Backbone as JSON Lines, residues from 0, in Angstrom:
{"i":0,"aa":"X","n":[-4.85,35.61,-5.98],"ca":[-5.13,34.84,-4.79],"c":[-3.95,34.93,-3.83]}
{"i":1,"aa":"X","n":[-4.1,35.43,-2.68],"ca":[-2.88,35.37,-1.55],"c":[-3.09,34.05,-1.18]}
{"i":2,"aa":"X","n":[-1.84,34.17,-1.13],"ca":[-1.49,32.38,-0.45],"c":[-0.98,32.59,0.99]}
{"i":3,"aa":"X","n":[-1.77,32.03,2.08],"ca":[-1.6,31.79,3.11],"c":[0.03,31.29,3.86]}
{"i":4,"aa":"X","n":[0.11,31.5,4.64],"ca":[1.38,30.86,5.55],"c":[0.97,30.43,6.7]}
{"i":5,"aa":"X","n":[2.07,29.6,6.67],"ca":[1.87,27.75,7.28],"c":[2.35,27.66,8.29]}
{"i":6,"aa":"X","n":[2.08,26.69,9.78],"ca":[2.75,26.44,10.88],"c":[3.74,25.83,10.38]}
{"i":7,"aa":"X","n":[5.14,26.27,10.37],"ca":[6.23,25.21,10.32],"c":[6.16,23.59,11.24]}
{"i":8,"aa":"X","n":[5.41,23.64,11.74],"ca":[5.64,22.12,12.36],"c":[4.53,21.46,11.45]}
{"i":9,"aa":"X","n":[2.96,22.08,11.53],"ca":[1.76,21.0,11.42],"c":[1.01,21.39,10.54]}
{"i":10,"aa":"X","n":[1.8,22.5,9.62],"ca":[1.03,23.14,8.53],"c":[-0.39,23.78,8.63]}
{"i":11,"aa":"X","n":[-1.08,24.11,9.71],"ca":[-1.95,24.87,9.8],"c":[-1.64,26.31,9.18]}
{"i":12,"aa":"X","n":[-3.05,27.21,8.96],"ca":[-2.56,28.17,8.27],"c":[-2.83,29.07,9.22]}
{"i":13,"aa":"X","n":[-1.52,30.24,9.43],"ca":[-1.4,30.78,10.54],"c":[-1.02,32.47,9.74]}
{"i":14,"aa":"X","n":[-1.05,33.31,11.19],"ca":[-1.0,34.67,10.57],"c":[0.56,34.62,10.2]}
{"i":15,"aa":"X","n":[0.78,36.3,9.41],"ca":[2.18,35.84,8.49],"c":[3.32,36.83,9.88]}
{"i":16,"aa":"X","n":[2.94,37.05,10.89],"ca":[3.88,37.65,12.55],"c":[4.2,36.38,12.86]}
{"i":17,"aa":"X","n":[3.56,35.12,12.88],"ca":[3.99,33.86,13.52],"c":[4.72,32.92,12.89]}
{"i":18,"aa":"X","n":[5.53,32.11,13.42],"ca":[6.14,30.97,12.75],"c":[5.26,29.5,13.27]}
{"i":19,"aa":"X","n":[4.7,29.5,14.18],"ca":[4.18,28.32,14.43],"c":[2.94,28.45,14.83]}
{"i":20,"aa":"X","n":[1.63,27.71,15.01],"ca":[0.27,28.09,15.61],"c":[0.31,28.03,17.3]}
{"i":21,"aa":"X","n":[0.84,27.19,17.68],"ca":[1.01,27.32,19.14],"c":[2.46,26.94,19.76]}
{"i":22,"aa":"X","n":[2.14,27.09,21.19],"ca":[3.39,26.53,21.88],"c":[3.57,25.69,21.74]}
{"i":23,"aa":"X","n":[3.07,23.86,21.64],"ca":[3.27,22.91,21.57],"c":[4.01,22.71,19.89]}
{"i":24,"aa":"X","n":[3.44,23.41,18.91],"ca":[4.14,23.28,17.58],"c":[5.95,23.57,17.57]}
{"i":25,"aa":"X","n":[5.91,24.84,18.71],"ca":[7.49,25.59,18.73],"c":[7.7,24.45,19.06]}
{"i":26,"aa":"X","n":[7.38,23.88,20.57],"ca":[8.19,22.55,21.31],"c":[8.67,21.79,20.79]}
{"i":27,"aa":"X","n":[7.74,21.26,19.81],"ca":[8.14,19.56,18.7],"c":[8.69,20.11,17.63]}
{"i":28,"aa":"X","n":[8.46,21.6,17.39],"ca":[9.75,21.72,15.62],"c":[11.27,22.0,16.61]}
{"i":29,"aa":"X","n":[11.1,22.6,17.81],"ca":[12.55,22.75,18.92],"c":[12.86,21.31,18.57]}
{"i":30,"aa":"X","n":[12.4,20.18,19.45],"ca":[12.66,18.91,20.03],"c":[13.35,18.51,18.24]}
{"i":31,"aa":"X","n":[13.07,18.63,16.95],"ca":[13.03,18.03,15.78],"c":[14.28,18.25,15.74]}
{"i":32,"aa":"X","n":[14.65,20.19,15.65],"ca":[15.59,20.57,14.65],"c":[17.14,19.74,15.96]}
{"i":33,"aa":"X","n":[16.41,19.69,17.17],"ca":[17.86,19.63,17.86],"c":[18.0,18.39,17.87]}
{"i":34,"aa":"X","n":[17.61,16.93,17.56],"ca":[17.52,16.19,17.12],"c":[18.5,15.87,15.77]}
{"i":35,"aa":"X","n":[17.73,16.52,14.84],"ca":[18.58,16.87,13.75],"c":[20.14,17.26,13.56]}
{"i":36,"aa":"X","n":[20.1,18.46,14.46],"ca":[21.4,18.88,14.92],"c":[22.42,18.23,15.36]}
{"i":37,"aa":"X","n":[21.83,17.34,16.09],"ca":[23.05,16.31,17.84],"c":[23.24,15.28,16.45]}
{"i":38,"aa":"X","n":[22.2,15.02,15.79],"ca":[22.53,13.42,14.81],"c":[22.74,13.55,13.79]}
{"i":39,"aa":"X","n":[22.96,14.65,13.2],"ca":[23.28,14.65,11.86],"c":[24.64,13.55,11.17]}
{"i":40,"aa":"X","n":[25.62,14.12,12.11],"ca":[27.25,13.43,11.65],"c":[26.92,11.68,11.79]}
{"i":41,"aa":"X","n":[25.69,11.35,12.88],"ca":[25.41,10.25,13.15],"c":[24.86,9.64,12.08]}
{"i":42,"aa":"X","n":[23.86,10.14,11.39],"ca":[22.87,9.89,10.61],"c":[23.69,9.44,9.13]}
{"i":43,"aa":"X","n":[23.95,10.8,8.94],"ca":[25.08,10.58,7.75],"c":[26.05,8.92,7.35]}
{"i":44,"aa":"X","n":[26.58,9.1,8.5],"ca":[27.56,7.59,8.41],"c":[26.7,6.54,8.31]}
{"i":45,"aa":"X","n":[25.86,6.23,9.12],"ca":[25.05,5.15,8.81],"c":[24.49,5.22,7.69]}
{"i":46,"aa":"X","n":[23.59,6.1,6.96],"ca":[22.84,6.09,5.91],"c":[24.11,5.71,4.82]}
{"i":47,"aa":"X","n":[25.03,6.35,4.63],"ca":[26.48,5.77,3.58],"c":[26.82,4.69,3.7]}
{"i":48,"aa":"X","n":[26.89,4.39,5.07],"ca":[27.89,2.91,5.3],"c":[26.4,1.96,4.95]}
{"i":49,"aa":"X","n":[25.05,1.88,4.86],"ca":[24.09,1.13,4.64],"c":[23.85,1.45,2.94]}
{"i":50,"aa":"X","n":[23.77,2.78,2.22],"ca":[23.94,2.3,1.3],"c":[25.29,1.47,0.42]}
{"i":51,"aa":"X","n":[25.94,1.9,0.67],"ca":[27.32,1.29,0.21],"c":[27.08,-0.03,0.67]}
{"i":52,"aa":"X","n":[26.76,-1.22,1.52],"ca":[26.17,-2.35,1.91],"c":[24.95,-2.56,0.83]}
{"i":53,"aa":"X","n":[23.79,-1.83,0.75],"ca":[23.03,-1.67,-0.32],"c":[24.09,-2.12,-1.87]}
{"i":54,"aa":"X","n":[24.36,-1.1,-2.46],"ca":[25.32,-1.72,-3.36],"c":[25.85,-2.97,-3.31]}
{"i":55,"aa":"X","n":[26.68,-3.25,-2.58],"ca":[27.02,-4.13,-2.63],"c":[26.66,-5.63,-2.71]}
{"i":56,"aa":"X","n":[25.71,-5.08,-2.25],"ca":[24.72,-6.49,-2.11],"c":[24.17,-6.74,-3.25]}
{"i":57,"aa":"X","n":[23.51,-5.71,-3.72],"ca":[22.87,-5.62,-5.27],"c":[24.05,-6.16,-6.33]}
{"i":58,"aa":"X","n":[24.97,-5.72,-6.03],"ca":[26.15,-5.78,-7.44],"c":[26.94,-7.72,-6.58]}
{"i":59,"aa":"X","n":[26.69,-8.08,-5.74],"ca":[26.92,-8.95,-5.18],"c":[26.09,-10.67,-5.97]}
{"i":60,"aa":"X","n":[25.1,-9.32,-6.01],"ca":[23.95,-10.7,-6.71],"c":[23.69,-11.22,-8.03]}
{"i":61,"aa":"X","n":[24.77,-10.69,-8.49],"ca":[25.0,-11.11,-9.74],"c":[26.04,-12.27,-9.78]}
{"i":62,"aa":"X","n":[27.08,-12.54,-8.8],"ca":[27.68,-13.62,-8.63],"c":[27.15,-15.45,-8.29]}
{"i":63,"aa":"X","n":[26.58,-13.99,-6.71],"ca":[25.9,-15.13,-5.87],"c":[24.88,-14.8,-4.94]}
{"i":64,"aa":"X","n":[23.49,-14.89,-6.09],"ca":[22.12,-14.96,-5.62],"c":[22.16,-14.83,-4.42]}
{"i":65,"aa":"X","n":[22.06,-15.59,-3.82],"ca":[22.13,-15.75,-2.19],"c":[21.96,-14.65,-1.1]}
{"i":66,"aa":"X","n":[23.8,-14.64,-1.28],"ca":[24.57,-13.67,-0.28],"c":[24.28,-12.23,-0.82]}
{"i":67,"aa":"X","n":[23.58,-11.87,-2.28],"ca":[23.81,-10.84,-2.47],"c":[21.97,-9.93,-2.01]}
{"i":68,"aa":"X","n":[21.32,-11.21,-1.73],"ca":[19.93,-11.03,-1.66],"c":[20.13,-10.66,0.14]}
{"i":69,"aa":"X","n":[20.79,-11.24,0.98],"ca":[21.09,-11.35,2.23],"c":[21.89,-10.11,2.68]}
{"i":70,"aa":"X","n":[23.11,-9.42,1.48],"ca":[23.69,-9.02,2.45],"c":[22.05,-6.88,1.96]}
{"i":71,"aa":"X","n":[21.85,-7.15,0.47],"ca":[21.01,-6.13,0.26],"c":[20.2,-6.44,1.2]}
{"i":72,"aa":"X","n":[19.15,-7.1,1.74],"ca":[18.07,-6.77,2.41],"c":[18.82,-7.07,3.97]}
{"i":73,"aa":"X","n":[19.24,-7.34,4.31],"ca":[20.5,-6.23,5.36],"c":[20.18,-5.27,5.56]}
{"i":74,"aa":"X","n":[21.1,-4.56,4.69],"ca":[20.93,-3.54,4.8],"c":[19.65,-2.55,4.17]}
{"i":75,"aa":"X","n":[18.48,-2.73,3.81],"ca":[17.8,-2.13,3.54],"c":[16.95,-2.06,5.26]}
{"i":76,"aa":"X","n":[16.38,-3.55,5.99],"ca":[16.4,-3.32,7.22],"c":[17.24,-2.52,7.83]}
{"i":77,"aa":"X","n":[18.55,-2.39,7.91],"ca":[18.91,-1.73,8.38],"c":[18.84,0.03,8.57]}
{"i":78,"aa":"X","n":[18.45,0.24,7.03],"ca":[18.46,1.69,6.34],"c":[16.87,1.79,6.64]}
{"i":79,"aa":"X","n":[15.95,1.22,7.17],"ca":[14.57,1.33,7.27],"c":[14.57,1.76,8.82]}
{"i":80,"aa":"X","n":[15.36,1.16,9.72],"ca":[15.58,0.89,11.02],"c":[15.96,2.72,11.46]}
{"i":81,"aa":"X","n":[17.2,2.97,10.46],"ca":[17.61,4.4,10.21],"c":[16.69,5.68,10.2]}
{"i":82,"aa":"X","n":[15.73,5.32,8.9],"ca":[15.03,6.43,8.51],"c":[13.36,6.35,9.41]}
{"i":83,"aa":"X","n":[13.41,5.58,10.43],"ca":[12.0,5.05,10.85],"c":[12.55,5.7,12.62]}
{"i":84,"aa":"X","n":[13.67,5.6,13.15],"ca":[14.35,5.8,14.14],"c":[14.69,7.7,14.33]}
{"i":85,"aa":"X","n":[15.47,7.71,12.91],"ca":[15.4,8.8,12.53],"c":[14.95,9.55,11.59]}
{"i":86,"aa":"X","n":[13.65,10.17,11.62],"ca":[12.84,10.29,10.08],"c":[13.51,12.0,9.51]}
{"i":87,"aa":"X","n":[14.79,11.73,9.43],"ca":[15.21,13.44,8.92],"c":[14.43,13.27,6.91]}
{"i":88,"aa":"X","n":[13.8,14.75,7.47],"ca":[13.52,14.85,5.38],"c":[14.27,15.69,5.22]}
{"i":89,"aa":"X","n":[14.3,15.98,4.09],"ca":[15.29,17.16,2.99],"c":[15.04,18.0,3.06]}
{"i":90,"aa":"X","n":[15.42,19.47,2.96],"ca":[14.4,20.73,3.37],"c":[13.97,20.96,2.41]}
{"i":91,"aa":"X","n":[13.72,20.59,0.7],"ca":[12.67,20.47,0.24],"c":[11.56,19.75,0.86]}
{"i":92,"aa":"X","n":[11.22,18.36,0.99],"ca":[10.34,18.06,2.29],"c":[9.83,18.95,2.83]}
{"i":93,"aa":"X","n":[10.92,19.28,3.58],"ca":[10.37,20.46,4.81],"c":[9.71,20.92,4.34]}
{"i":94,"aa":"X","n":[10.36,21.91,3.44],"ca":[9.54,23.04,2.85],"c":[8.15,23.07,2.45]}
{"i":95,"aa":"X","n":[7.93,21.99,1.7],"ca":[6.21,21.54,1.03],"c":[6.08,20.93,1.72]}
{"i":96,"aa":"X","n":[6.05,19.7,2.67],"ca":[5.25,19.02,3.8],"c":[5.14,19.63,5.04]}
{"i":97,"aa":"X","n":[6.19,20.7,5.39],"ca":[6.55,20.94,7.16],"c":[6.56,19.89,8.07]}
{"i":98,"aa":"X","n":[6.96,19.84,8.91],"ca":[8.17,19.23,10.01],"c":[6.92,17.57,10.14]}
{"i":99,"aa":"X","n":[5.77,18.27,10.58],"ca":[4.59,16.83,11.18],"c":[4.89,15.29,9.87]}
{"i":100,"aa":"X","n":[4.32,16.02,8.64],"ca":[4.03,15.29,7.45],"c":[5.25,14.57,7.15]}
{"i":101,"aa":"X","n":[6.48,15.05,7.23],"ca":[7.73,14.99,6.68],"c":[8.1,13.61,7.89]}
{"i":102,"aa":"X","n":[7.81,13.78,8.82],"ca":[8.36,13.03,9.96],"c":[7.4,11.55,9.7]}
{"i":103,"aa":"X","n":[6.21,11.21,9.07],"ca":[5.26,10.35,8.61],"c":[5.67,9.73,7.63]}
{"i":104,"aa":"X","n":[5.89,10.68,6.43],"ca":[6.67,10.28,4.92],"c":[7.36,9.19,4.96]}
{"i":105,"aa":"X","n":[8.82,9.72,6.03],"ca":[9.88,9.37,6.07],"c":[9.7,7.96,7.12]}
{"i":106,"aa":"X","n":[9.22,7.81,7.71],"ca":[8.6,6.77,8.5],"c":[7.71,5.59,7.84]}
{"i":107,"aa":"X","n":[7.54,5.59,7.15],"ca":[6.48,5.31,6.11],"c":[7.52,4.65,5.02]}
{"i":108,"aa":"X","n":[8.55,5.32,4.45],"ca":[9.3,5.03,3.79],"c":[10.37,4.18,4.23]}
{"i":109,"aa":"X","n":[10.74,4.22,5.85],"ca":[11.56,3.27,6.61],"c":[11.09,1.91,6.61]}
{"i":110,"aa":"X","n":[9.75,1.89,7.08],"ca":[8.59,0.54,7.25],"c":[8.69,-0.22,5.81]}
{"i":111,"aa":"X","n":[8.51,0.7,4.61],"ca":[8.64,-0.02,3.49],"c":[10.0,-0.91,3.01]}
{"i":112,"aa":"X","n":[11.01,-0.21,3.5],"ca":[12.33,-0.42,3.8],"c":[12.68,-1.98,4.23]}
{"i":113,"aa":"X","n":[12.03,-1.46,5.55],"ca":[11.98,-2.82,6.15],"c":[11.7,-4.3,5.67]}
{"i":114,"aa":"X","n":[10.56,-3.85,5.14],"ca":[9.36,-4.68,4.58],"c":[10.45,-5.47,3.81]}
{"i":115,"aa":"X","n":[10.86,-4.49,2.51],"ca":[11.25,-4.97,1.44],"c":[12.78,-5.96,1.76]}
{"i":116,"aa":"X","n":[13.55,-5.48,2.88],"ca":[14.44,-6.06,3.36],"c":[14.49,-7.36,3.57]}
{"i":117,"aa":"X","n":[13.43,-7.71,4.58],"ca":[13.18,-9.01,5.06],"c":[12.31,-9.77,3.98]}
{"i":118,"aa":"X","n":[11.51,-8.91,3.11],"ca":[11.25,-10.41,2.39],"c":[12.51,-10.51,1.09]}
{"i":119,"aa":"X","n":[13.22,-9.59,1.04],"ca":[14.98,-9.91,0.26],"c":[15.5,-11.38,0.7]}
{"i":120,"aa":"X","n":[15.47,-10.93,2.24],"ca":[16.19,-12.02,2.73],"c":[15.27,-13.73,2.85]}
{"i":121,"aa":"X","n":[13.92,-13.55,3.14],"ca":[13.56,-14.85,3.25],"c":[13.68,-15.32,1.5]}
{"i":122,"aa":"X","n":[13.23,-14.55,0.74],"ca":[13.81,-15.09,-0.55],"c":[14.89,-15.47,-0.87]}
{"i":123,"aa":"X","n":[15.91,-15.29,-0.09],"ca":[17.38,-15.7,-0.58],"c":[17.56,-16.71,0.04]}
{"i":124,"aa":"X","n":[17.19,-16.81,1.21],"ca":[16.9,-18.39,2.07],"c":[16.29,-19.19,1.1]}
{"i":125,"aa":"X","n":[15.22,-18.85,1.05],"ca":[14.33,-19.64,-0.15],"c":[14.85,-20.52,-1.18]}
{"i":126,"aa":"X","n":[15.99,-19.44,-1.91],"ca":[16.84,-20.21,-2.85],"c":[17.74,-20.49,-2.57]}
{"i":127,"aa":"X","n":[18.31,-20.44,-1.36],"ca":[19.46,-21.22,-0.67],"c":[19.15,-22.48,-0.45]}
{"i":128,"aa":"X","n":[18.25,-22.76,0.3],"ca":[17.22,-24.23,0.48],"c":[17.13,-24.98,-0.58]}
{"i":129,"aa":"X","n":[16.67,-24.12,-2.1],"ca":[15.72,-25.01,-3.28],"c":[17.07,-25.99,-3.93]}
């Protein structure tokens, strides 16, 4: 069985002379990678300096419930805010989802982020209150 090749942006299956199915695909995998490019050094620091906040918070909450529920879902909003703002995937990602899917995933995975952040924190209120 030959296996087809894929629009790098939207995964359509395209002839194997092309890298993308149309102009608009080049445009938005252009607009992605330079994106990628300008924010990488950006991306990086935040995603470290939020997990390391992550940690801390987690290993925090073993002292004191609270602050450690507050300062983790912090930063998990925060790290949701990150990967939802900026949805970079891994070039594994890439590779098996291409650029469209990967940019959804990762967006998807920010929102959950979020999610899980803020109800961290109203729970730690919760037991701050009780």
């Amino acid at each position: 069985m030959i296996k087809m090749k894929h629009c790098e942006y939207c995964a359509k299956e395209i002839s194997y002379y092309e890298q993308y199915c149309g102009k608009r695909c080049e445009e938005q995998a252009g607009k992605y990678y330079r994106l990628t490019r300008n924010k990488r050094k950006l991306f990086s620091f935040i995603n470290f300096t939020g997990l390391l906040a992550l940690t801390v918070g987690l290993f925090w909450t073993l002292f004191q419930a609270q602050v450690g529920a507050y300062i983790a879902g912090t930063a998990l909003i925060f790290l949701g805010l990150l990967y939802f703002f900026f949805p970079f995937g891994t070039p594994d990602m890439l590779q098996k989802y291409k650029i469209q899917k990967t940019i959804k995933i990762v967006k998807i995975i920010g929102i959950i982020a979020i999610v899980i952040g803020a109800a961290a924190i109203v729970l730690g209120l919760a037991v701050l209150t009780a």
